[in-house]
Amino acid sequence: MSTSTASTTGLALEHLTVRFGGLTALDDVSLQVPPGRVVGIIGPNGAGKTTLFNVVCGFVRHNGGAMTLDGRPFRPRPHHLARHGIARTLQGVGQFNGMTVLENVLVGGKNAKGALERCGVAEHAHELPGRLPYALRKRVELARALVAEPRILLLDEPAGGLDADEIAWLEGLIRELDTTILLVEHHMDLVMAVCDEILVLDFGKPIAIGPPDQIKDDPAVADAYLGAAA
Ligand SMILES: Nc1ncnc2c1ncn2[C@@H]1O[C@H](COP(=O)(O)OP(=O)(O)OP(=O)(O)O)[C@@H](O)[C@H]1O
Ligand SMILES: [Mg+2]
């Protein structure tokens, strides 16, 4: 089930464990993320998806296991992420409200105009993000990550709160991007459409890993979601 053979390129998580006091938020999670792949991470609320991103970004320290980037030990620190070519979006919207859209995106890199254009929000560059509709704020959040021109992009529920048209736009963007992507998402149609591989977490434990067709039909995955809905 887990893929623990070290790859020479890309990101590898090897037997990661994270504990918050008595709670095990990630429990022996291994994952290979080769260059150019779109890897989905799904699971019920509280499964540990955002925690996994926090570990990759150095916001949270793991208690066990290790990570490698291009075969070398990887001990991330948030302020070194850009140097490693890693960028993330935050669950929800993550902008500073005292700054304009343009200023928010400039925090992440130089070509803010290009990133705003790519996300279709350049005309809102001089507005405050808090005044924009939620869907446009989500696009600003994407631009904030894309401006760093990351080679590994971590998207935390980018479709959350969006309507079908916005999700279709997002699907197009994900397909166009020439970037390795880790996608945390509850919108199953999007996950199944864009991911090469999907890791399923439940209470921090990996319960399945494989291509979309396999995950769709996995009874353990259905059980995890039914349990969460009960
Ligand atoms: N900094 C923290 N301190 C203590 N507990 C935490 C912390 N961060 C997360 N947790 C707990 O760890 C577990 C996993 O949380 P996490 O946010 O990773 O879940 P998630 O899969 O992203 O859920 P959701 O789909 O709701 O976003 C939850 O029980 C959560 O309450
Ligand atoms: Mg989360």
mmCIF file of C-alpha atoms and ligand atoms in Angstrom:
data_model
loop_
_atom_site.group_PDB
_atom_site.id
_atom_site.type_symbol
_atom_site.label_atom_id
_atom_site.label_comp_id
_atom_site.label_asym_id
_atom_site.label_seq_id
_atom_site.Cartn_x
_atom_site.Cartn_y
_atom_site.Cartn_z
ATOM 1 C CA MET A 1 0.000 0.000 0.000
ATOM 2 C CA SER A 2 2.668 2.521 0.936
ATOM 3 C CA THR A 3 5.419 3.422 -1.499
ATOM 4 C CA SER A 4 8.606 3.595 0.500
ATOM 5 C CA THR A 5 11.275 3.126 -2.167
ATOM 6 C CA ALA A 6 13.282 6.344 -2.313
ATOM 7 C CA SER A 7 13.101 8.135 -5.661
ATOM 8 C CA THR A 8 16.040 10.163 -6.934
ATOM 9 C CA THR A 9 13.881 13.053 -8.115
ATOM 10 C CA GLY A 10 10.888 14.756 -6.616
ATOM 11 C CA LEU A 11 9.540 14.782 -3.104
ATOM 12 C CA ALA A 12 9.361 11.691 -0.935
ATOM 13 C CA LEU A 13 7.690 11.290 2.446
ATOM 14 C CA GLU A 14 8.985 8.296 4.362
ATOM 15 C CA HIS A 15 6.984 6.941 7.299
ATOM 16 C CA LEU A 16 5.981 10.382 8.591
ATOM 17 C CA THR A 17 4.343 10.587 11.983
ATOM 18 C CA VAL A 18 3.007 13.751 13.636
ATOM 19 C CA ARG A 19 1.561 13.889 17.138
ATOM 20 C CA PHE A 20 -0.236 16.770 18.801
ATOM 21 C CA GLY A 21 -0.171 15.693 22.441
ATOM 22 C CA GLY A 22 -2.167 12.453 22.573
ATOM 23 C CA LEU A 23 -3.547 12.858 19.033
ATOM 24 C CA THR A 24 -1.714 11.169 16.162
ATOM 25 C CA ALA A 25 -2.500 13.461 13.212
ATOM 26 C CA LEU A 26 -0.257 11.542 10.766
ATOM 27 C CA ASP A 27 0.519 7.904 11.377
ATOM 28 C CA ASP A 28 3.317 6.308 9.306
ATOM 29 C CA VAL A 29 2.536 8.103 6.032
ATOM 30 C CA SER A 30 4.739 7.399 3.011
ATOM 31 C CA LEU A 31 4.284 9.027 -0.386
ATOM 32 C CA GLN A 32 6.348 9.469 -3.539
ATOM 33 C CA VAL A 33 5.693 12.633 -5.546
ATOM 34 C CA PRO A 34 7.650 12.365 -8.808
ATOM 35 C CA PRO A 35 8.146 15.485 -10.960
ATOM 36 C CA GLY A 36 5.181 16.509 -13.079
ATOM 37 C CA ARG A 37 2.655 14.368 -11.221
ATOM 38 C CA VAL A 38 -0.644 15.523 -9.773
ATOM 39 C CA VAL A 39 -1.073 13.645 -6.494
ATOM 40 C CA GLY A 40 -4.350 13.903 -4.598
ATOM 41 C CA ILE A 41 -4.662 13.613 -0.830
ATOM 42 C CA ILE A 42 -8.177 12.904 0.323
ATOM 43 C CA GLY A 43 -9.933 11.778 3.480
ATOM 44 C CA PRO A 44 -12.650 12.882 5.894
ATOM 45 C CA ASN A 45 -12.390 16.067 7.982
ATOM 46 C CA GLY A 46 -9.542 15.836 10.472
ATOM 47 C CA ALA A 47 -7.788 13.041 8.526
ATOM 48 C CA GLY A 48 -4.470 14.943 8.562
ATOM 49 C CA LYS A 49 -4.410 16.422 5.053
ATOM 50 C CA THR A 50 -3.553 20.000 6.023
ATOM 51 C CA THR A 51 -1.117 18.673 8.628
ATOM 52 C CA LEU A 52 0.712 16.848 5.844
ATOM 53 C CA PHE A 53 1.057 20.160 3.962
ATOM 54 C CA ASN A 54 2.193 21.868 7.164
ATOM 55 C CA VAL A 55 4.956 19.291 7.557
ATOM 56 C CA VAL A 56 6.118 19.634 3.937
ATOM 57 C CA CYS A 57 6.231 23.426 4.458
ATOM 58 C CA GLY A 58 8.025 23.244 7.807
ATOM 59 C CA PHE A 59 5.137 24.816 9.763
ATOM 60 C CA VAL A 60 4.798 21.622 11.794
ATOM 61 C CA ARG A 61 7.646 19.302 12.827
ATOM 62 C CA HIS A 62 7.223 15.577 12.375
ATOM 63 C CA ASN A 63 7.900 13.262 15.314
ATOM 64 C CA GLY A 64 8.978 10.315 13.188
ATOM 65 C CA GLY A 65 10.016 9.471 9.643
ATOM 66 C CA ALA A 66 11.825 11.643 7.125
ATOM 67 C CA MET A 67 11.464 13.557 3.879
ATOM 68 C CA THR A 68 13.726 13.777 0.856
ATOM 69 C CA LEU A 69 13.764 16.223 -2.038
ATOM 70 C CA ASP A 70 15.567 14.983 -5.141
ATOM 71 C CA GLY A 71 17.028 12.188 -3.055
ATOM 72 C CA ARG A 72 18.551 14.477 -0.424
ATOM 73 C CA PRO A 73 17.339 14.883 3.153
ATOM 74 C CA PHE A 74 14.719 17.628 3.253
ATOM 75 C CA ARG A 75 14.154 19.580 6.470
ATOM 76 C CA PRO A 76 11.909 22.426 5.362
ATOM 77 C CA ARG A 77 11.668 25.836 6.955
ATOM 78 C CA PRO A 78 8.845 28.153 5.928
ATOM 79 C CA HIS A 79 11.206 30.971 4.911
ATOM 80 C CA HIS A 80 13.246 28.629 2.676
ATOM 81 C CA LEU A 81 10.293 27.240 0.745
ATOM 82 C CA ALA A 82 10.693 29.506 -2.277
ATOM 83 C CA ARG A 83 14.337 28.474 -2.514
ATOM 84 C CA HIS A 84 13.208 24.850 -2.695
ATOM 85 C CA GLY A 85 10.634 25.753 -5.361
ATOM 86 C CA ILE A 86 7.661 24.944 -3.143
ATOM 87 C CA ALA A 87 4.546 27.118 -2.797
ATOM 88 C CA ARG A 88 1.162 26.503 -1.227
ATOM 89 C CA THR A 89 -2.296 27.937 -1.063
ATOM 90 C CA LEU A 90 -4.071 28.065 2.273
ATOM 91 C CA GLN A 91 -7.368 26.330 3.000
ATOM 92 C CA GLY A 92 -10.036 29.026 2.507
ATOM 93 C CA VAL A 93 -8.560 32.383 1.542
ATOM 94 C CA GLY A 94 -5.306 33.596 3.012
ATOM 95 C CA GLN A 95 -4.766 37.200 1.996
ATOM 96 C CA PHE A 96 -3.764 40.185 4.088
ATOM 97 C CA ASN A 97 -6.677 42.573 4.034
ATOM 98 C CA GLY A 98 -4.749 45.786 4.580
ATOM 99 C CA MET A 99 -2.996 45.290 1.235
ATOM 100 C CA THR A 100 -4.314 45.366 -2.321
ATOM 101 C CA VAL A 101 -4.602 42.246 -4.442
ATOM 102 C CA LEU A 102 -1.394 43.253 -6.271
ATOM 103 C CA GLU A 103 0.548 43.817 -3.052
ATOM 104 C CA ASN A 104 -0.611 40.461 -1.670
ATOM 105 C CA VAL A 105 0.643 38.652 -4.753
ATOM 106 C CA LEU A 106 3.908 40.649 -4.837
ATOM 107 C CA VAL A 107 4.745 39.168 -1.424
ATOM 108 C CA GLY A 108 5.264 35.828 -3.190
ATOM 109 C CA GLY A 109 7.413 36.888 -6.149
ATOM 110 C CA LYS A 110 8.191 39.433 -8.858
ATOM 111 C CA ASN A 111 5.858 38.707 -11.760
ATOM 112 C CA ALA A 112 2.658 39.523 -9.905
ATOM 113 C CA LYS A 113 0.995 40.907 -13.030
ATOM 114 C CA GLY A 114 1.604 37.666 -14.928
ATOM 115 C CA ALA A 115 0.245 35.555 -12.065
ATOM 116 C CA LEU A 116 -2.860 37.760 -11.722
ATOM 117 C CA GLU A 117 -3.465 37.562 -15.474
ATOM 118 C CA ARG A 118 -3.098 33.804 -15.492
ATOM 119 C CA CYS A 119 -5.723 33.616 -12.756
ATOM 120 C CA GLY A 120 -8.034 36.108 -14.475
ATOM 121 C CA VAL A 121 -7.943 38.706 -11.694
ATOM 122 C CA ALA A 122 -5.554 41.348 -13.108
ATOM 123 C CA GLU A 123 -8.404 43.869 -13.375
ATOM 124 C CA HIS A 124 -8.780 43.664 -9.581
ATOM 125 C CA ALA A 125 -5.082 44.341 -8.861
ATOM 126 C CA HIS A 126 -5.708 47.598 -6.991
ATOM 127 C CA GLU A 127 -8.696 46.467 -4.950
ATOM 128 C CA LEU A 128 -8.694 45.074 -1.420
ATOM 129 C CA PRO A 129 -9.176 41.288 -1.511
ATOM 130 C CA GLY A 130 -11.749 41.406 1.294
ATOM 131 C CA ARG A 131 -14.089 43.340 -0.990
ATOM 132 C CA LEU A 132 -13.993 40.726 -3.758
ATOM 133 C CA PRO A 133 -16.420 37.814 -4.112
ATOM 134 C CA TYR A 134 -15.146 34.596 -2.504
ATOM 135 C CA ALA A 135 -14.419 32.892 -5.848
ATOM 136 C CA LEU A 136 -12.138 35.760 -6.910
ATOM 137 C CA ARG A 137 -10.362 35.676 -3.546
ATOM 138 C CA LYS A 138 -9.662 32.002 -4.154
ATOM 139 C CA ARG A 139 -8.138 32.986 -7.508
ATOM 140 C CA VAL A 140 -5.974 35.621 -5.790
ATOM 141 C CA GLU A 141 -4.817 32.891 -3.410
ATOM 142 C CA LEU A 142 -3.793 30.788 -6.426
ATOM 143 C CA ALA A 143 -1.972 33.764 -7.960
ATOM 144 C CA ARG A 144 -0.133 34.303 -4.659
ATOM 145 C CA ALA A 145 1.251 30.763 -4.929
ATOM 146 C CA LEU A 146 1.875 30.765 -8.692
ATOM 147 C CA VAL A 147 3.879 34.010 -8.627
ATOM 148 C CA ALA A 148 6.742 32.102 -6.989
ATOM 149 C CA GLU A 149 6.846 29.883 -10.122
ATOM 150 C CA PRO A 150 7.008 26.796 -7.920
ATOM 151 C CA ARG A 151 8.055 23.403 -9.183
ATOM 152 C CA ILE A 152 5.961 21.826 -6.435
ATOM 153 C CA LEU A 153 2.578 23.416 -5.759
ATOM 154 C CA LEU A 154 0.474 22.467 -2.735
ATOM 155 C CA LEU A 155 -3.222 23.256 -3.138
ATOM 156 C CA ASP A 156 -5.353 22.968 0.011
ATOM 157 C CA GLU A 157 -9.021 22.657 -0.986
ATOM 158 C CA PRO A 158 -8.827 25.042 -3.952
ATOM 159 C CA ALA A 159 -12.398 24.112 -5.000
ATOM 160 C CA GLY A 160 -13.886 24.674 -1.523
ATOM 161 C CA GLY A 161 -16.920 26.975 -1.749
ATOM 162 C CA LEU A 162 -16.763 27.309 -5.550
ATOM 163 C CA ASP A 163 -19.586 26.751 -8.048
ATOM 164 C CA ALA A 164 -19.422 24.383 -11.042
ATOM 165 C CA ASP A 165 -18.152 27.039 -13.484
ATOM 166 C CA GLU A 166 -15.331 28.078 -11.153
ATOM 167 C CA ILE A 167 -14.378 24.453 -10.560
ATOM 168 C CA ALA A 168 -14.255 23.879 -14.330
ATOM 169 C CA TRP A 169 -11.915 26.879 -14.635
ATOM 170 C CA LEU A 170 -9.757 25.491 -11.822
ATOM 171 C CA GLU A 171 -9.611 22.081 -13.502
ATOM 172 C CA GLY A 172 -8.372 23.769 -16.683
ATOM 173 C CA LEU A 173 -5.688 25.649 -14.763
ATOM 174 C CA ILE A 174 -4.458 22.496 -12.994
ATOM 175 C CA ARG A 175 -4.235 20.685 -16.349
ATOM 176 C CA GLU A 176 -2.305 23.571 -17.926
ATOM 177 C CA LEU A 177 0.250 24.008 -15.146
ATOM 178 C CA ASP A 178 3.604 22.445 -15.874
ATOM 179 C CA THR A 179 4.208 21.797 -12.192
ATOM 180 C CA THR A 180 4.168 18.973 -9.702
ATOM 181 C CA ILE A 181 0.955 19.339 -7.717
ATOM 182 C CA LEU A 182 -0.198 18.006 -4.373
ATOM 183 C CA LEU A 183 -3.951 18.475 -4.221
ATOM 184 C CA VAL A 184 -5.973 18.282 -1.013
ATOM 185 C CA GLU A 185 -9.612 18.371 -2.008
ATOM 186 C CA HIS A 186 -13.075 17.190 -0.980
ATOM 187 C CA HIS A 187 -14.548 17.703 -4.459
ATOM 188 C CA MET A 188 -14.256 14.117 -5.714
ATOM 189 C CA ASP A 189 -15.075 14.791 -9.382
ATOM 190 C CA LEU A 190 -12.172 17.243 -9.575
ATOM 191 C CA VAL A 191 -9.797 14.895 -7.734
ATOM 192 C CA MET A 192 -10.714 11.951 -9.965
ATOM 193 C CA ALA A 193 -10.391 14.088 -13.115
ATOM 194 C CA VAL A 194 -6.954 15.622 -12.559
ATOM 195 C CA CYS A 195 -4.953 13.292 -10.293
ATOM 196 C CA ASP A 196 -2.480 10.676 -11.470
ATOM 197 C CA GLU A 197 -2.437 9.107 -8.038
ATOM 198 C CA ILE A 198 -4.444 9.508 -4.834
ATOM 199 C CA LEU A 199 -3.489 8.913 -1.213
ATOM 200 C CA VAL A 200 -6.405 8.358 1.167
ATOM 201 C CA LEU A 201 -5.977 9.226 4.838
ATOM 202 C CA ASP A 202 -8.315 8.343 7.684
ATOM 203 C CA PHE A 203 -7.504 9.468 11.225
ATOM 204 C CA GLY A 204 -3.942 10.111 10.036
ATOM 205 C CA LYS A 205 -3.457 6.616 8.622
ATOM 206 C CA PRO A 206 -2.936 5.852 4.936
ATOM 207 C CA ILE A 207 -5.776 3.477 4.024
ATOM 208 C CA ALA A 208 -5.323 3.395 0.233
ATOM 209 C CA ILE A 209 -3.031 4.683 -2.485
ATOM 210 C CA GLY A 210 -3.384 4.308 -6.225
ATOM 211 C CA PRO A 211 -4.762 5.729 -9.461
ATOM 212 C CA PRO A 212 -8.292 7.260 -9.461
ATOM 213 C CA ASP A 213 -10.012 4.168 -10.923
ATOM 214 C CA GLN A 214 -8.670 2.007 -8.134
ATOM 215 C CA ILE A 215 -9.495 4.484 -5.354
ATOM 216 C CA LYS A 216 -13.046 4.989 -6.662
ATOM 217 C CA ASP A 217 -13.822 1.289 -6.151
ATOM 218 C CA ASP A 218 -11.922 0.751 -2.894
ATOM 219 C CA PRO A 219 -14.362 -0.397 -0.172
ATOM 220 C CA ALA A 220 -12.088 0.903 2.622
ATOM 221 C CA VAL A 221 -12.328 4.409 1.133
ATOM 222 C CA ALA A 222 -16.127 4.248 0.949
ATOM 223 C CA ASP A 223 -16.203 3.005 4.562
ATOM 224 C CA ALA A 224 -14.030 5.906 5.752
ATOM 225 C CA TYR A 225 -16.364 8.456 4.157
ATOM 226 C CA LEU A 226 -19.527 6.670 5.323
ATOM 227 C CA GLY A 227 -18.102 6.534 8.847
ATOM 228 C CA ALA A 228 -17.453 10.270 8.681
ATOM 229 C CA ALA A 229 -21.004 10.965 7.484
ATOM 230 C CA ALA A 230 -22.657 8.745 10.147
HETATM 231 N N1 LIG B 1 -1.582 22.676 15.521
HETATM 232 C C1 LIG B 1 -2.410 21.704 15.975
HETATM 233 N N2 LIG B 1 -2.485 21.415 17.291
HETATM 234 C C2 LIG B 1 -3.283 20.421 17.745
HETATM 235 N N3 LIG B 1 -4.058 19.651 16.946
HETATM 236 C C3 LIG B 1 -4.009 19.895 15.628
HETATM 237 C C4 LIG B 1 -3.194 20.937 15.065
HETATM 238 N N4 LIG B 1 -3.365 20.933 13.709
HETATM 239 C C5 LIG B 1 -4.256 19.953 13.446
HETATM 240 N N5 LIG B 1 -4.645 19.336 14.592
HETATM 241 C C6 LIG B 1 -5.561 18.186 14.677
HETATM 242 O O1 LIG B 1 -5.008 17.166 13.843
HETATM 243 C C7 LIG B 1 -6.045 16.485 13.129
HETATM 244 C C8 LIG B 1 -5.821 16.637 11.648
HETATM 245 O O2 LIG B 1 -6.110 17.984 11.277
HETATM 246 P P1 LIG B 1 -5.957 18.520 9.797
HETATM 247 O O3 LIG B 1 -6.247 19.981 9.828
HETATM 248 O O4 LIG B 1 -4.667 18.081 9.253
HETATM 249 O O5 LIG B 1 -7.159 17.733 9.054
HETATM 250 P P2 LIG B 1 -7.659 17.868 7.557
HETATM 251 O O6 LIG B 1 -7.602 16.504 6.975
HETATM 252 O O7 LIG B 1 -6.970 18.960 6.854
HETATM 253 O O8 LIG B 1 -9.227 18.229 7.788
HETATM 254 P P3 LIG B 1 -10.209 19.194 6.927
HETATM 255 O O9 LIG B 1 -10.704 18.351 5.786
HETATM 256 O O10 LIG B 1 -11.308 19.476 7.910
HETATM 257 O O11 LIG B 1 -9.442 20.411 6.519
HETATM 258 C C9 LIG B 1 -7.372 17.075 13.625
HETATM 259 O O12 LIG B 1 -7.866 16.268 14.680
HETATM 260 C C10 LIG B 1 -6.960 18.453 14.136
HETATM 261 O O13 LIG B 1 -7.827 18.904 15.146
HETATM 262 MG MG MG B 2 -7.560 20.737 6.057
#
